[in-house]
XYZ file of C-alpha atoms in Angstrom:
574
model
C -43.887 4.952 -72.488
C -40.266 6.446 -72.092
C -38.835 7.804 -75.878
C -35.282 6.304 -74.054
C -34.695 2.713 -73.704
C -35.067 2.541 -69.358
C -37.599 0.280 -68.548
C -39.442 -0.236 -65.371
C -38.125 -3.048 -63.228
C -39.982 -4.572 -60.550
C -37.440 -4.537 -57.398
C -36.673 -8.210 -57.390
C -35.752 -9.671 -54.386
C -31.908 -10.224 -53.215
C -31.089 -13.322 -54.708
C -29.016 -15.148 -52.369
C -25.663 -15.435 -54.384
C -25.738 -11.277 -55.220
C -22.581 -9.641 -54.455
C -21.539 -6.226 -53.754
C -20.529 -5.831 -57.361
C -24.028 -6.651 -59.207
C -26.402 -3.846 -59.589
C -29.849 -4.506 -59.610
C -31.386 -7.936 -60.491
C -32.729 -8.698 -63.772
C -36.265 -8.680 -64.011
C -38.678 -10.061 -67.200
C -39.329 -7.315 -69.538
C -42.630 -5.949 -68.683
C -45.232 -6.239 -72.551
C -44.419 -3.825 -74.651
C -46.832 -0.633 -74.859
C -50.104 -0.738 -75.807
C -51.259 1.073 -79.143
C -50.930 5.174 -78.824
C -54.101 6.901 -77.791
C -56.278 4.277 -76.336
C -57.116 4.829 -72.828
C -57.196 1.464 -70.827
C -59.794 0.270 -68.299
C -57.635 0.167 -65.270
C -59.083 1.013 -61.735
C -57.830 3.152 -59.423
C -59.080 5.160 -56.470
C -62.578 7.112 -56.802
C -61.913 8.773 -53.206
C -58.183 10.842 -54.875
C -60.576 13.137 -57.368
C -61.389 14.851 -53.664
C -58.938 18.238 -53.805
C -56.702 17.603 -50.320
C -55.130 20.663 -49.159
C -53.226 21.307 -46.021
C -52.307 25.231 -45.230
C -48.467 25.847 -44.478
C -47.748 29.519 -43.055
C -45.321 31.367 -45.450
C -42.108 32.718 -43.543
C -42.258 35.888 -44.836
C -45.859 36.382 -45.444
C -48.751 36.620 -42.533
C -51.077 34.967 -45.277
C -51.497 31.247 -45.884
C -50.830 29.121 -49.104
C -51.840 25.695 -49.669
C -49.181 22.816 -49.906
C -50.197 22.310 -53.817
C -49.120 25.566 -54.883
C -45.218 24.841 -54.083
C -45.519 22.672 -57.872
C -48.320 24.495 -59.328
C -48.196 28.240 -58.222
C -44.875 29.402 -57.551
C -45.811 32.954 -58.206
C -47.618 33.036 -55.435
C -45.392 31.905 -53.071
C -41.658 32.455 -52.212
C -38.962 30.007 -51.434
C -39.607 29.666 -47.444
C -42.944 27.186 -48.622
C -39.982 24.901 -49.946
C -37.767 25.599 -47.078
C -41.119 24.986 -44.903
C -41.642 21.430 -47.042
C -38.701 20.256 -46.391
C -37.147 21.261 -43.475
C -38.995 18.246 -41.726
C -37.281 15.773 -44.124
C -34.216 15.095 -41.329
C -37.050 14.621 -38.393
C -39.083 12.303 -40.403
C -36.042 10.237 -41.516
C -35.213 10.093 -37.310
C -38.509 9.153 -36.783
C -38.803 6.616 -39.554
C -35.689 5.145 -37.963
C -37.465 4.619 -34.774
C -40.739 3.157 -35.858
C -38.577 0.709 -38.609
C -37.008 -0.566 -35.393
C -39.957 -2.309 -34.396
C -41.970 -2.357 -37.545
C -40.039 -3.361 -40.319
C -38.808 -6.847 -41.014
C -36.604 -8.991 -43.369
C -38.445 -11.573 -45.872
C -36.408 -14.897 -46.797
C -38.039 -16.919 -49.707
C -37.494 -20.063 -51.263
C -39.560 -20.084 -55.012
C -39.486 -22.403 -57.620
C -41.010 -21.484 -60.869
C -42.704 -23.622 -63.143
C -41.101 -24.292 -66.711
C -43.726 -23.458 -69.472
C -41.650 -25.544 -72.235
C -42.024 -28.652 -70.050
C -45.023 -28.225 -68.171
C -45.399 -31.256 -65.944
C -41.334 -29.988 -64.435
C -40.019 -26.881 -62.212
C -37.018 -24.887 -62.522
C -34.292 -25.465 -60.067
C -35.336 -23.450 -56.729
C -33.677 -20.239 -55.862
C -33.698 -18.456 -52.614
C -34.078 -14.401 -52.051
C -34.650 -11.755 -50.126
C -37.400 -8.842 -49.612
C -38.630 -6.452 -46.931
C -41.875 -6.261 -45.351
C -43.520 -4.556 -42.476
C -46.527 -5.358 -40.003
C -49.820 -3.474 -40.276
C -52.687 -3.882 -37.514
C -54.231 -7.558 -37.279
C -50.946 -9.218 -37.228
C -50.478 -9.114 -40.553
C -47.125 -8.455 -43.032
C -47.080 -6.414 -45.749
C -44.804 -7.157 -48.454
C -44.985 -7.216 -52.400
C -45.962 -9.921 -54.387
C -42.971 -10.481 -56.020
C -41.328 -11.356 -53.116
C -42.941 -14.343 -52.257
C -43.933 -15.396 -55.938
C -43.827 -19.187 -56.687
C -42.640 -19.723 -52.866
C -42.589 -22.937 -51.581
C -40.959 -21.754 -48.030
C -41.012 -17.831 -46.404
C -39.176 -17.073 -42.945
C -39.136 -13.290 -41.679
C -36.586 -11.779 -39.429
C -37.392 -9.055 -36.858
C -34.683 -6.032 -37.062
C -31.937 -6.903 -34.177
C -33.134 -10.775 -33.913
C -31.056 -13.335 -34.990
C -33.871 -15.548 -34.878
C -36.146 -16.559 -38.215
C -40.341 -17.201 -38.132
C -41.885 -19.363 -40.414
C -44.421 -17.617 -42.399
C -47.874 -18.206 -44.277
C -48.502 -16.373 -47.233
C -52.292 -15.108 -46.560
C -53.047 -13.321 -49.565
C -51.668 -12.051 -52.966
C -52.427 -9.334 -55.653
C -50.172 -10.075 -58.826
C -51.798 -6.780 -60.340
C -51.224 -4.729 -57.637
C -47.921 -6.421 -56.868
C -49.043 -6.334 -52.833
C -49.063 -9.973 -50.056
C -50.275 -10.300 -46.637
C -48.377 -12.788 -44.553
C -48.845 -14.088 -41.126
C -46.721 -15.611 -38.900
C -48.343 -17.880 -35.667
C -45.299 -17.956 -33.764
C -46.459 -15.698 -30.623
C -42.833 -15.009 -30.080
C -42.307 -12.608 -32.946
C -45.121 -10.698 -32.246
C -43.505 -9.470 -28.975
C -42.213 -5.337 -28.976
C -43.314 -4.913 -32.653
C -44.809 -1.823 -33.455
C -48.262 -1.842 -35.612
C -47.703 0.957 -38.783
C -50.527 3.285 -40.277
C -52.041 3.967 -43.993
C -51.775 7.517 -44.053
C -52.283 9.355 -47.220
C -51.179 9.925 -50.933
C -48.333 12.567 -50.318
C -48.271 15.621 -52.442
C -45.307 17.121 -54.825
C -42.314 17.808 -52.754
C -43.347 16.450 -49.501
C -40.484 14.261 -48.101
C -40.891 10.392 -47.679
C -38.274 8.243 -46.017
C -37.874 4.254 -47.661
C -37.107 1.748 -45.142
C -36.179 -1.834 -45.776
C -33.201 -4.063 -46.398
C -31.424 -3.569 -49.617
C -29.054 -5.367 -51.229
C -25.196 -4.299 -49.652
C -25.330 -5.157 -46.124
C -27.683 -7.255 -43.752
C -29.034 -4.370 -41.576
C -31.446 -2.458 -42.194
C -31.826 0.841 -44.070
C -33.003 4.009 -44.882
C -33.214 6.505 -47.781
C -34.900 9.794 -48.008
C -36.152 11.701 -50.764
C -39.423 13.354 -52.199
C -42.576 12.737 -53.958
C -41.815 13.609 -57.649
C -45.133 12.944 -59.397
C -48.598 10.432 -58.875
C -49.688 9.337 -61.657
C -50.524 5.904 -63.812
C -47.581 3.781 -64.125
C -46.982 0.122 -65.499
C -46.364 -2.274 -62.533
C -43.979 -4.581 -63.868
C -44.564 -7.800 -61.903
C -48.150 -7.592 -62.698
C -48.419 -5.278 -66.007
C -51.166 -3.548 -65.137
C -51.666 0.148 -65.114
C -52.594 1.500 -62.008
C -51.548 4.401 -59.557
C -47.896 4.880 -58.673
C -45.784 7.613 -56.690
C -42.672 8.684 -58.076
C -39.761 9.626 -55.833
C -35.885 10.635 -55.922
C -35.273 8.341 -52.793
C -32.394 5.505 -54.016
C -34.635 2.134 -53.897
C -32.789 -1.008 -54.786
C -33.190 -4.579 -54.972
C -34.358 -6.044 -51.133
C -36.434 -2.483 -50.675
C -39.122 -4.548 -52.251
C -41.985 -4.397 -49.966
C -40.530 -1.981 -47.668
C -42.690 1.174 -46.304
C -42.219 4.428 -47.280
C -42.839 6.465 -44.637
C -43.955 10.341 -43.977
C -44.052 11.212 -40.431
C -45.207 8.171 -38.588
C -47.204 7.040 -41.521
C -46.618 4.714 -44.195
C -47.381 6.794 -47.235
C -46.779 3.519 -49.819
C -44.489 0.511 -50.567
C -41.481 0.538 -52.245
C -41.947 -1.796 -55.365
C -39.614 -1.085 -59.014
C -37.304 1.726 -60.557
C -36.300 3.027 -63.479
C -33.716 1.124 -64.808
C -30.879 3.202 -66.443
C -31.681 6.338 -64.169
C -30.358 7.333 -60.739
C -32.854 7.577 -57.765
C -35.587 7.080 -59.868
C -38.085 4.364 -57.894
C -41.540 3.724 -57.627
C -43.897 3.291 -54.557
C -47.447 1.769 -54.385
C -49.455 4.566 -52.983
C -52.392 3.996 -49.979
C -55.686 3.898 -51.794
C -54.515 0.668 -53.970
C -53.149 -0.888 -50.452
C -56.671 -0.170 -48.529
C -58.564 -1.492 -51.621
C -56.222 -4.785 -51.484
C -56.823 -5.638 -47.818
C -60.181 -4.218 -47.410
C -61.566 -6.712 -50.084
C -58.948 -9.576 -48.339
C -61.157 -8.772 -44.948
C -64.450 -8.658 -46.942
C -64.657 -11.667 -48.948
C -61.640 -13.236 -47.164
C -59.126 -13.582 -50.928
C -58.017 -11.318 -52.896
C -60.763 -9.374 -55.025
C -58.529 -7.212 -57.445
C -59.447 -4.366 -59.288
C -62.544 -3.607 -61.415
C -62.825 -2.810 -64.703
C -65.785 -1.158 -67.211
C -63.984 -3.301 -70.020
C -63.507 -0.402 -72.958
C -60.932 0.475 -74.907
C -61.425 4.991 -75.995
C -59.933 6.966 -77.869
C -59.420 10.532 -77.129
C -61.413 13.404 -79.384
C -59.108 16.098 -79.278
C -59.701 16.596 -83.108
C -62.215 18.866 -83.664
C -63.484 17.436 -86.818
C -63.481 14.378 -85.070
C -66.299 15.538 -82.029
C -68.153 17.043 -85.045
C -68.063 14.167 -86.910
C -70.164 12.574 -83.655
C -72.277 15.676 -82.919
C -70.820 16.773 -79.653
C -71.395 20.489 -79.361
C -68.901 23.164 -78.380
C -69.300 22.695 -74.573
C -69.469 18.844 -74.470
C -66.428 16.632 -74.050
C -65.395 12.673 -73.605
C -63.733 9.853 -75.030
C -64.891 7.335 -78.325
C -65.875 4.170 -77.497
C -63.377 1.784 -79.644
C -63.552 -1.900 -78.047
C -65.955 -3.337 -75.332
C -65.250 -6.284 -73.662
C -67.595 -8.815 -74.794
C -67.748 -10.542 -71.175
C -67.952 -7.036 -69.496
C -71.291 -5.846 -68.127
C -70.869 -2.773 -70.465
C -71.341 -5.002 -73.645
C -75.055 -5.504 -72.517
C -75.405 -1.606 -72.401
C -73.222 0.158 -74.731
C -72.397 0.760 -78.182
C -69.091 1.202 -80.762
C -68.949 4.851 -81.069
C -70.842 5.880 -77.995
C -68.968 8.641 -76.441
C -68.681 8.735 -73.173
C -69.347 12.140 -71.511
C -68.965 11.733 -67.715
C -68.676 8.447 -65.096
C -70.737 9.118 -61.585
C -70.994 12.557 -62.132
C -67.097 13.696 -63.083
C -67.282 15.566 -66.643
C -64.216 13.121 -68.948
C -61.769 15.749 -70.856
C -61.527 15.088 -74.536
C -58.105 13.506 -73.534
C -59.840 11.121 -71.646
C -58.243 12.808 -68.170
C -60.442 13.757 -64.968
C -59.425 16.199 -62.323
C -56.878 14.851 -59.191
C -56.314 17.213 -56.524
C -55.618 20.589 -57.589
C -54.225 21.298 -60.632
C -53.524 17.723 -61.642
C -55.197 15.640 -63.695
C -55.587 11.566 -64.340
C -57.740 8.928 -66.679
C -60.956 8.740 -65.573
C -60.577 5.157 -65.453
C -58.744 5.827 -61.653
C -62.337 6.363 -60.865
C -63.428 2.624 -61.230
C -61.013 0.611 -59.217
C -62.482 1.536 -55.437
C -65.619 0.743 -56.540
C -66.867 -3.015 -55.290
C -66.832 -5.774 -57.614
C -70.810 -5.640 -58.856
C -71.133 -2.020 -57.773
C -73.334 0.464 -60.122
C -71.454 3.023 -61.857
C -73.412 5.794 -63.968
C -71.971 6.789 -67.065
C -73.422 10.021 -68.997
C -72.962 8.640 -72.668
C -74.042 10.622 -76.486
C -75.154 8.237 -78.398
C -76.333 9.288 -82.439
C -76.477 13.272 -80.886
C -78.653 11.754 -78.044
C -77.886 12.216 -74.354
C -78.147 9.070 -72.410
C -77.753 8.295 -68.618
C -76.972 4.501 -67.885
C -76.577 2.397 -64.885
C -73.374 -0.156 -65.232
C -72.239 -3.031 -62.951
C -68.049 -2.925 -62.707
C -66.640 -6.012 -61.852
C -62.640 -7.700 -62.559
C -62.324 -9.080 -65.932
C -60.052 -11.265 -67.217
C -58.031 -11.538 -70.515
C -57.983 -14.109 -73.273
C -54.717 -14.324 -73.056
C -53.577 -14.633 -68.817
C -50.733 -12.065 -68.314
C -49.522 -13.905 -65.256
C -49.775 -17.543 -63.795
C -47.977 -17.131 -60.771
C -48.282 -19.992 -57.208
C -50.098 -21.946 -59.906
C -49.014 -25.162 -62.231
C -49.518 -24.895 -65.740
C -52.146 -26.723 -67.538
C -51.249 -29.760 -70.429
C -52.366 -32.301 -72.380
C -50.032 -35.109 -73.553
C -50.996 -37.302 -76.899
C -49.087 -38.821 -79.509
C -46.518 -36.985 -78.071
C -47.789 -33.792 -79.381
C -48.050 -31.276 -76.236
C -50.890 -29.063 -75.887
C -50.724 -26.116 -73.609
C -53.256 -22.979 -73.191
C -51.426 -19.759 -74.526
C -50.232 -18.055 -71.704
C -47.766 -14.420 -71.486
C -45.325 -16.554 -68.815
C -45.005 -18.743 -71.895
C -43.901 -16.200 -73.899
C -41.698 -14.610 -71.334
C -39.797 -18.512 -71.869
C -38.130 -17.010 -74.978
C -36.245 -14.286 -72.780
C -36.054 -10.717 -71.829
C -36.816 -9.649 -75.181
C -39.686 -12.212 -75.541
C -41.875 -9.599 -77.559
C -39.305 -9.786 -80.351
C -38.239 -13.529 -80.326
C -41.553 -15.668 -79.788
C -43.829 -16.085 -82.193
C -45.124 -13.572 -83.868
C -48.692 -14.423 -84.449
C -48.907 -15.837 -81.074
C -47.723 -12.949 -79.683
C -50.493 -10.873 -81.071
C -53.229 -12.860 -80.439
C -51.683 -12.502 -76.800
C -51.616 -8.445 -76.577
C -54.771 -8.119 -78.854
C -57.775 -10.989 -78.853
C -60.482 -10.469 -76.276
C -62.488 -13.340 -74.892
C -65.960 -14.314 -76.650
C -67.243 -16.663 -74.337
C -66.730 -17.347 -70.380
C -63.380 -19.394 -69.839
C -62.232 -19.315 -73.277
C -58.620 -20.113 -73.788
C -56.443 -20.490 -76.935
C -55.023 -23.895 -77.246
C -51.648 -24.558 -78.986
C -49.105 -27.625 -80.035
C -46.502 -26.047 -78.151
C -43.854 -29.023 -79.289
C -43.848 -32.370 -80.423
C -42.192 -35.072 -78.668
C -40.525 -37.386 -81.650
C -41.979 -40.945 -82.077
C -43.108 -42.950 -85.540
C -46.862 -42.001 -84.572
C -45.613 -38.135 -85.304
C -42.751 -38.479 -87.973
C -43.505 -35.612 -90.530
C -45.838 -33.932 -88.008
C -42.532 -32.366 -86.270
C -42.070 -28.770 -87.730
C -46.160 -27.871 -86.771
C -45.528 -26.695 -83.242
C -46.373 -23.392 -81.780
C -49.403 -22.863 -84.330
C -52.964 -22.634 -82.572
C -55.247 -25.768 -82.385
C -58.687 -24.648 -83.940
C -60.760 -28.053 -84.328
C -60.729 -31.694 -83.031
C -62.679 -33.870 -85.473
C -64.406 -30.996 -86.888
C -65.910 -29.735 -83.174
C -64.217 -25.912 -82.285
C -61.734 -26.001 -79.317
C -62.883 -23.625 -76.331
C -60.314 -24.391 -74.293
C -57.622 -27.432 -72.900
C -60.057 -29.107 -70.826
C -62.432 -29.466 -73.525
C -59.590 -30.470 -76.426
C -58.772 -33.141 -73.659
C -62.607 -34.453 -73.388
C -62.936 -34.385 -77.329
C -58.931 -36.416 -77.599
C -60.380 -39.134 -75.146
C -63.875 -39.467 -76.063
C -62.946 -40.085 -79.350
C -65.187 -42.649 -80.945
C -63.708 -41.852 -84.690
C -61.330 -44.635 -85.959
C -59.434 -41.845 -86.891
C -58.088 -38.652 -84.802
C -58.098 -35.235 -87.005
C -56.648 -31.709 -85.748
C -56.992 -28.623 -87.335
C -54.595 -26.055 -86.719
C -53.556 -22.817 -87.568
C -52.588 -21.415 -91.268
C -54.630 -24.295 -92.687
C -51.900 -27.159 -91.363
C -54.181 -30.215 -90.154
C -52.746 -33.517 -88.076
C -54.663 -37.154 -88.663
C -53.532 -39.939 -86.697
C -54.808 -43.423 -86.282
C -56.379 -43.314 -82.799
C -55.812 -46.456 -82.041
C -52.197 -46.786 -82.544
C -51.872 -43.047 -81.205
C -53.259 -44.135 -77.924
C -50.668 -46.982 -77.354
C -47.805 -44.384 -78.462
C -48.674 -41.957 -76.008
C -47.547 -44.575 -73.217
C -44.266 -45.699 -74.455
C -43.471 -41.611 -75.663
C -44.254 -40.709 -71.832
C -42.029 -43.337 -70.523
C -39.424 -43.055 -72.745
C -39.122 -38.954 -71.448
C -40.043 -39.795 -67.771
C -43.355 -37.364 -68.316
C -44.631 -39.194 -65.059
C -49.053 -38.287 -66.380
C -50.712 -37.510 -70.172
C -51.704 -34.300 -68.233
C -51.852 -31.594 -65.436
C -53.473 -31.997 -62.232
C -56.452 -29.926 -63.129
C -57.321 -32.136 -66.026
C -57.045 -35.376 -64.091
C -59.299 -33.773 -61.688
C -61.691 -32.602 -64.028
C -61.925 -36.193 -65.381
C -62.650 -37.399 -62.325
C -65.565 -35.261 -61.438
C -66.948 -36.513 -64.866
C -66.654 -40.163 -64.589
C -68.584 -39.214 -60.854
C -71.291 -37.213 -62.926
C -71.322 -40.585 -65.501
C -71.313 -42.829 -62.690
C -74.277 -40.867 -61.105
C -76.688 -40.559 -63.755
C -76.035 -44.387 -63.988
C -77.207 -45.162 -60.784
């Protein structure tokens, strides 16, 4: 990450009370960094290792140069390549204009957000603003953090006074992208259908249209493609493929295309707080791989992942320490996923030589285009979820060639929970909730530093051992005589019930009321352990509930649970 103290924001929507006067809108604090050297599983496009190259005639040269060398071989060139590059920036912002006209449209949200703290309540709505634009299929673009946690979305067509009701058809947290539709016939009259083109290179000029905050019309910025490379997405967290560019993008550009020529080269999502014209776009191969799997398995598929955690071999002693000769190169095996397909295959300490072909530097980098270079892990995320991968691995001075199914895998801990309720358990007045990162984010901006610490690294560093595996905790206790003396042992992991390991809230709930004990025993965390009389703890849980208008002992999902059981029950019965 940075060495300064900018951060990467997410572009949050306008909220509806901004003023001229506020900058940009805060945004949660992305997690904080993960530990130095270890190359994450994140997928990104396998099609980008594919040099692109596009000749440009030099001014005052008869020979040719490609468009790559204006960054990486300026001493073969002279300064009419840059002229050459950007002399089109003023007729691609005109004709950005035009399209945007007919392409480009406003996004109104209403969102509500769930509290973690007290789970069965949301916080007081807020309404805000985005930008979107409409792709073939009459379908809307826009990010996912613009409708997050809706409850209502209306879109505006550019020059229309008039607002559509819209249905949010799909969303990508990870990739920060939504499709909406809207049914309304109406708006679909005069607008203009945009196009994917492709990833832009170094200093080609891209024009960002949208509606930013400082005026209701609509706008547009032009600038050029800095760098592509792996960047955190903020709403989401993870790492995938970004594009870098000097264009101003502000809060309302979220979701707004960034065009070159009559293309949409990506969609305008964060910036760099603290820095000037420093934003973020998502780039075409993650928006293709979000809507092709939409139209394949009709949801949203996200991004696979081998599951391993490397570490570079740069060291010398190192690679001899693991017999790789001179010639050979790759990446240490640290951590495999224990749910991932690689678990069944490889090893600790396997070192991983190539991945469908593509030799892996000792810094864990493959080649991108010319002259650049990217994790090999890019190379995963177009692949299908169950797709065969073939990774070249040494294993004990041995070359081995193995076949490996790539699929999305999920965390221990979730890093989001967004358009969904949170799970809980109500008993004795002692709340149980699964450990989630939005319930962290509940102690603030700078939630790393000011929520618990242990909970906070089991959050960042556990991996799953067994399919939907969740850590349980008290989160607080809600004060009756049942509890009295139990009332300082919140936020501390619940381990046991009665002596039977916890795998996860729906299960804690199942062991709570099938209790046939006369007593009720909880171990938790650091040794602490709850008994209660289950009797008397069963009568207190209705008179604590009342007494805080909790309006159920739990969540939707666990009442719904139950009641597939008692069918089951009721079933084998009959």
């Amino acid at each position: 990450m940075l060495a300064s103290l900018r951060r990467l924001h997410r572009l949050r929507p306008i909220a509806a009370a901004a003023t001229l006067r506020r900058a940009a809108a805060p945004s949660l604090s992305p997690p904080p960094p993960p530990p130095p050297k270890l190359l994450h599983f994140i997928p990104f496009s396998s099609s980008s290792t594919t040099p692109l190259s596009k000749p440009i005639l030099c001014k005052s040269s008869e020979y040719e140069v490609e468009k790559r060398g204006v960054e990486g071989i300026a001493e073969e060139i002279d300064e009419g390549i840059v002229d050459h590059v950007r002399q089109g920036s003023d007729t691609d912002a005109y004709a950005a204009i035009e399209l945007a006209l007919d392409s480009v449209v406003k996004v109104f949200t209403v969102s509500s957000s769930p509290n973690y703290f007290l789970p069965w309540q949301n916080k007081a709505q807020r309404e805000s603003m985005g930008s979107g634009f409409v792709i073939p299929g009459r379908r809307i673009v826009t990010n996912a953090h613009v409708v997050a946690d809706h409850t209502f979305v209306l879109v505006r067509k550019h020059g229309s006074p008039t607002k559509y009701k819209a249905e949010v058809q799909a969303v990508g947290h990870e990739c920060d992208l939504a499709l909406l539709s809207v049914e309304n016939k109406e708006f679909w009259e005069g607008m203009h259908f945009l196009e994917l083109g492709d990833i832009p290179f170094l200093q080609e000029a891209v024009a960002v249209v949208g509606y930013p905050q400082g005026g209701d019309n609509i706008s547009v910025t032009k600038g050029v493609v800095s760098r592509v490379e792996p960047t955190q997405y903020a709403h989401g967290a993870a790492q995938l493929m970004a594009i870098q560019i000097d264009a101003a993008i502000n809060p309302g550009n979220s979701g707004g295309p960034a065009m070159m020529g009559d293309k949409v080269a990506g969609v305008a999502f964060q910036n760099l707080s603290g820095a000037e014209n420093i934003g973020y776009i998502i780039p075409v191969p993650i928006i293709k791989h979000f809507i092709a799997g939409i139209e394949e398995k009709g949801k949203y598929v996200g991004f696979c992942s081998l599951g391993l955690a490397c570490q570079p071999t740069e060291n010398s002693q190192l690679r001899e320490h693991f017999r790789m000769r001179p010639d050979t190169t790759g990446v240490i095996i640290n951590k495999i996923n224990p749910l991932s397909d690689a678990a069944k295959v490889l090893k600790k300490d396997d070192v991983v030589l190539s991945f469908d072909g593509v030799p892996i530097a000792n810094d864990g980098t493959v080649p991108f285009r010319n002259r650049e270079r990217i994790t090999f892990d890019h190379l995963v995320s177009m692949k299908k979820p169950g797709e065969k991968a073939i990774l070249k691995v040494l294993r004990d001075g041995i070359e081995h060639e193995l076949s490996i199914s790539v699929r999305p895998l999920q965390p221990l801990v979730p890093v989001h929970q967004f358009d969904k309720l949170p799970s809980y358990y109500i008993f004795a007045g002692f709340i149980f909730v699964p450990l989630t990162q939005p319930y962290l984010h509940e102690y603030g901006e700078d939630w790393y530093n000011t929520s618990p610490r242990k909970l906070c690294e089991k959050a960042l560093r556990e991996l799953p051992n067994k399919p939907g595996e969740q850590l349980v905790i008290l989160s607080q206790v809600l004060m009756d005589d049942i509890n009295t003396g139990y009332e300082r042992l919140s936020e501390l992991q619940v381990k046991k019930v009665n002596g039977v390991e916890v795998e996860n809230l729906k299960h804690l709930c199942r062991l709570v009321e099938g209790c046939q004990d006369e007593n009720l025993k909880f171990d938790l965390d650091e040794g602490r352990v709850i008994v209660l009389n289950y009797k008397n703890a069963k009568l207190a849980t209705s008179r604590i509930l009342k007494r805080h208008r909790i309006p159920t002992a739990m969540s939707s999902d666990l009442i719904d649970e139950q009641a597939a059981d008692l069918e089951i029950k009721s079933a084998c019965v009959r």
